[in-house]
Amino acid sequence: MTQFLTITSGKGGTGKTTTAINVGTALSQFGRDVIVVDGNLHNPNISLHLGNPMLPITLRDVSKGTNSIRQAAYQHPSGLKVIPGNIIDEIEKQDFKRVEHSFLDLMGATELVLIDTSSQPHEEIMNVAGKTLVVTTPDLTSVTDTLRTIKKTEEKGIKVLGVVVNKIKGKNELSVSEIKAMLDRPIIGEVPYDEKVEESHASKHPVTYLHPEAESTQSFKRIATNLIGNANQ
Ligand SMILES: Nc1ncnc2c1ncn2[C@@H]1O[C@H](COP(=O)(O)OP(=O)(O)O)[C@@H](O)[C@H]1O
Ligand SMILES: [Mg+2]
């Protein structure tokens, strides 16, 4: 059975897209069948992180109803299967709904669909998955936003599988145990601030692929392992 999981956050820049592509890459390295989809339809992010290949079929074709979303998937050199978004003016507003509905057509196409989202994801996309992983940074503003987001998300009936604390520097910030106490949700991952993430971003590859030995890579692999245990819940 295909599992769907969104990656969300309270505010932008916490590392949702970074988490989606790196956890996705780690899972595919573990031999799992996973597709990372850009659910950030108004302001696509995945291509900013993985490059912008010329693809024969894109979400624009899906939005017009001429192709299935399964045909819009491609394989990044890292081995990760990806469905990138399109820039906003390429998809007309009335066709967005068709794209959002089409996410469900991935049912049966893979083991896990990881949907990267914007900070204000559409309800439709959240409902497709029904569960989410929330990414926060360890500063008070981000954690406070995260708390609000978790409450709002759960009120809408979406399960919060857990929290990823990203860009941990280890000083002048909240500790993971303080964050756990504030949010009262499972911490599924702790990722250090790592310049290799920025460097990999600039060269359009997941750090998990480019720097297998990096500390951040080890963290993303641990999150992937945790997810394998949690995804069926
Ligand atoms: N663990 C990390 N260490 C260093 N830089 C990071 C880390 N995680 C993300 N970044 C950087 O932070 C910026 C925002 O990350 P991104 O994943 O695009 O956030 P979001 O999708 O939540 O807006 C990017 O430049 C990314 O390379
Ligand atoms: Mg993003």
Coordinates of C-alpha atoms and ligand atoms in Angstrom, one line a residue:
M1 CA 0.0 0.0 0.0
T2 CA 1.3 3.5 -0.9
Q3 CA 1.9 5.8 2.0
F4 CA 1.6 9.6 1.6
L5 CA 3.4 12.0 3.8
T6 CA 3.6 15.8 3.6
I7 CA 6.6 17.8 4.9
T8 CA 5.4 21.1 6.5
S9 CA 6.5 23.9 8.8
G10 CA 5.3 27.0 10.5
K11 CA 7.6 29.3 8.7
G12 CA 9.7 29.3 5.5
G13 CA 13.3 28.4 5.3
T14 CA 13.4 25.8 8.0
G15 CA 14.5 23.1 5.6
K16 CA 11.3 21.3 4.3
T17 CA 12.6 20.9 0.8
T18 CA 16.1 19.9 2.1
T19 CA 14.5 17.3 4.3
A20 CA 12.2 16.0 1.6
I21 CA 14.9 15.4 -1.0
N22 CA 17.5 14.0 1.5
V23 CA 15.1 11.7 3.4
G24 CA 13.9 10.6 -0.1
T25 CA 17.4 9.9 -1.3
A26 CA 18.3 8.0 1.9
L27 CA 15.2 5.9 1.5
S28 CA 16.0 5.1 -2.1
Q29 CA 19.6 4.2 -1.1
F30 CA 18.0 1.8 1.4
G31 CA 16.2 0.2 -1.5
R32 CA 12.8 1.7 -0.8
D33 CA 10.6 2.9 -3.6
V34 CA 9.9 6.6 -3.0
I35 CA 8.8 9.5 -5.1
V36 CA 9.3 13.1 -3.9
V37 CA 6.6 15.5 -5.2
D38 CA 6.7 19.3 -5.3
G39 CA 3.4 20.2 -3.5
N40 CA 4.5 23.8 -3.5
L41 CA 2.5 24.5 -6.7
H42 CA 2.5 28.3 -6.5
N43 CA 6.2 28.6 -5.9
P44 CA 7.9 25.3 -6.8
N45 CA 11.0 24.5 -4.7
I46 CA 12.3 21.1 -5.8
S47 CA 13.9 22.4 -9.0
L48 CA 15.8 25.0 -7.0
H49 CA 17.4 22.2 -5.1
L50 CA 17.8 19.6 -7.8
G51 CA 18.1 21.5 -11.0
N52 CA 15.6 22.0 -13.8
P53 CA 15.9 19.2 -16.4
M54 CA 13.9 19.5 -19.7
L55 CA 11.2 16.9 -19.2
P56 CA 8.9 15.6 -21.9
I57 CA 5.9 15.6 -19.5
T58 CA 5.4 18.0 -16.6
L59 CA 2.7 19.0 -14.1
R60 CA 1.5 21.4 -16.7
D61 CA 0.5 18.5 -18.9
V62 CA -1.1 16.9 -15.8
S63 CA -3.0 20.2 -15.1
K64 CA -4.4 20.1 -18.7
G65 CA -5.6 16.5 -18.2
T66 CA -3.4 15.2 -21.1
N67 CA -1.1 13.1 -19.0
S68 CA -1.1 11.2 -15.7
I69 CA 1.0 12.4 -12.8
R70 CA 2.9 9.1 -12.9
Q71 CA 4.3 10.2 -16.3
A72 CA 5.7 13.5 -14.8
A73 CA 8.2 11.6 -12.6
Y74 CA 11.9 11.5 -13.5
Q75 CA 15.0 10.1 -11.9
H76 CA 17.6 12.6 -10.6
P77 CA 21.3 11.4 -11.0
S78 CA 21.2 10.6 -7.3
G79 CA 18.7 7.9 -8.0
L80 CA 15.8 9.8 -6.4
K81 CA 12.5 9.8 -8.2
V82 CA 11.1 13.3 -8.4
I83 CA 8.0 15.1 -9.7
P84 CA 9.0 18.7 -9.9
G85 CA 6.6 21.7 -9.9
N86 CA 6.1 24.3 -12.6
I87 CA 6.4 28.0 -12.4
I88 CA 3.1 29.6 -11.5
D89 CA 2.2 31.2 -14.9
E90 CA 2.6 27.8 -16.5
I91 CA -0.3 26.4 -14.7
E92 CA -3.6 28.3 -15.0
K93 CA -5.4 28.8 -11.7
Q94 CA -8.4 26.7 -12.5
D95 CA -6.1 23.8 -13.4
F96 CA -4.5 23.7 -9.9
K97 CA -7.3 21.6 -8.6
R98 CA -6.7 18.9 -11.2
V99 CA -3.1 18.7 -10.2
E100 CA -3.9 18.4 -6.5
H101 CA -6.5 15.7 -7.3
S102 CA -4.0 13.9 -9.4
F103 CA -1.7 13.3 -6.4
L104 CA -4.0 10.4 -5.5
D105 CA -3.2 8.7 -8.8
L106 CA 0.2 7.9 -7.3
M107 CA -1.5 5.3 -5.2
G108 CA 0.0 2.0 -6.2
A109 CA 2.8 3.6 -8.1
T110 CA 5.3 3.5 -5.2
E111 CA 5.8 2.6 -1.6
L112 CA 6.0 6.2 -0.3
V113 CA 5.1 9.6 -1.7
L114 CA 6.9 12.4 0.1
I115 CA 5.2 15.8 -0.6
D116 CA 7.2 18.9 -0.1
T117 CA 4.9 21.8 0.7
S118 CA 5.0 25.6 1.2
S119 CA 4.4 27.1 4.6
Q120 CA 0.7 27.6 3.8
P121 CA -0.1 24.3 2.1
H122 CA -3.4 23.8 0.4
E123 CA -5.8 21.7 2.4
E124 CA -6.3 19.5 -0.5
I125 CA -2.7 18.5 -0.5
M126 CA -2.6 18.0 3.2
N127 CA -5.7 15.8 3.0
V128 CA -4.2 13.6 0.3
A129 CA -1.6 12.5 2.8
G130 CA -3.5 12.8 6.0
K131 CA -0.2 12.9 7.9
T132 CA 2.7 15.2 8.1
L133 CA 6.3 15.7 9.3
V134 CA 6.9 19.2 10.7
V135 CA 10.3 20.8 10.2
T136 CA 11.5 23.4 12.7
T137 CA 14.7 25.3 13.4
P138 CA 15.8 25.5 17.1
D139 CA 15.0 29.2 17.6
L140 CA 12.1 30.4 19.8
T141 CA 10.2 32.1 16.9
S142 CA 10.3 29.0 14.7
V143 CA 9.3 26.6 17.6
T144 CA 6.4 28.9 18.6
D145 CA 5.2 28.9 14.9
T146 CA 5.6 25.2 14.9
L147 CA 3.4 24.8 17.9
R148 CA 0.7 26.9 16.3
T149 CA 1.0 24.9 13.1
I150 CA 0.8 21.6 14.8
K151 CA -2.4 22.6 16.6
K152 CA -4.0 24.0 13.5
T153 CA -3.0 20.9 11.5
E154 CA -4.3 18.5 14.1
E155 CA -7.6 20.4 14.3
K156 CA -8.1 19.7 10.6
G157 CA -7.7 15.9 11.3
I158 CA -4.1 15.6 10.0
K159 CA -1.8 13.4 12.0
V160 CA 1.5 14.9 13.0
L161 CA 3.9 12.0 12.8
G162 CA 6.7 13.9 14.4
V163 CA 9.1 16.8 14.3
V164 CA 12.5 17.3 12.6
V165 CA 14.7 19.8 14.3
N166 CA 17.0 21.2 11.6
K167 CA 20.0 23.5 11.4
I168 CA 21.1 22.8 15.0
K169 CA 24.2 24.9 15.9
G170 CA 24.4 23.9 19.5
K171 CA 24.6 27.4 21.1
N172 CA 22.3 30.4 21.7
E173 CA 19.3 28.3 20.8
L174 CA 16.7 26.0 22.3
S175 CA 17.9 22.5 23.1
V176 CA 16.2 19.5 21.5
S177 CA 14.8 18.5 25.0
E178 CA 13.4 22.0 25.5
I179 CA 11.8 21.8 22.0
K180 CA 10.4 18.3 22.8
A181 CA 8.9 19.7 26.0
M182 CA 7.3 22.7 24.3
L183 CA 5.9 20.7 21.3
D184 CA 5.0 17.5 23.1
R185 CA 5.4 15.5 19.9
P186 CA 7.9 12.8 18.9
I187 CA 11.2 14.2 17.6
I188 CA 11.9 12.1 14.5
G189 CA 15.2 13.7 13.6
E190 CA 17.9 16.1 14.7
V191 CA 20.0 17.6 11.9
P192 CA 23.0 19.8 12.5
Y193 CA 23.7 23.0 10.6
D194 CA 26.1 21.8 8.0
E195 CA 27.8 23.9 5.3
K196 CA 27.8 20.8 3.1
V197 CA 24.0 21.1 2.8
E198 CA 24.4 24.6 1.3
E199 CA 27.2 23.5 -0.9
S200 CA 25.2 20.6 -2.2
H201 CA 22.2 22.8 -2.7
A202 CA 24.3 25.1 -4.9
S203 CA 25.4 22.2 -7.0
K204 CA 21.9 20.8 -7.3
H205 CA 22.4 17.5 -5.5
P206 CA 21.1 16.2 -2.2
V207 CA 23.9 16.2 0.5
T208 CA 23.0 12.6 1.2
Y209 CA 24.2 11.7 -2.3
L210 CA 27.1 14.2 -2.6
H211 CA 28.6 13.7 0.8
P212 CA 27.8 10.3 2.2
E213 CA 30.1 10.9 5.2
A214 CA 28.6 14.2 6.2
E215 CA 27.1 14.6 9.6
S216 CA 23.9 15.9 8.1
T217 CA 23.7 12.9 5.8
Q218 CA 23.9 10.6 8.9
S219 CA 21.0 12.5 10.4
F220 CA 18.9 12.3 7.2
K221 CA 19.6 8.5 7.1
R222 CA 18.4 8.2 10.7
I223 CA 15.2 10.1 9.9
A224 CA 14.7 7.7 6.9
T225 CA 15.1 4.7 9.3
N226 CA 12.7 6.2 11.8
L227 CA 10.1 6.8 9.0
I228 CA 10.3 3.2 7.9
G229 CA 9.2 2.3 11.4
N230 CA 6.6 5.0 11.6
A231 CA 5.0 5.3 8.1
N232 CA 2.4 2.6 8.7
Q233 CA 1.0 4.3 11.8
Ligands
LIG1 N1 21.0 21.4 8.0 C1 21.3 22.5 7.2 N2 22.5 23.1 7.3 C2 22.8 24.1 6.5 N3 22.0 24.7 5.7 C3 20.7 24.2 5.5 C4 20.3 23.0 6.3 N4 19.0 22.7 6.0 C5 18.6 23.6 5.0 N5 19.6 24.5 4.8 C6 19.6 25.6 3.8 O1 18.6 26.5 4.3 C7 17.9 27.1 3.2 C8 16.4 26.8 3.3 O2 16.2 25.4 3.2 P1 14.9 24.8 2.4 O3 15.0 23.4 2.5 O4 14.8 25.5 1.0 O5 13.8 25.4 3.3 P2 12.2 25.4 3.1 O6 11.9 24.4 2.1 O7 11.6 25.1 4.4 O8 11.8 26.8 2.7 C9 18.6 26.5 1.9 O9 19.5 27.4 1.4 C10 19.2 25.2 2.4 O10 20.3 24.9 1.7
MG2 MG 10.9 24.6 0.3

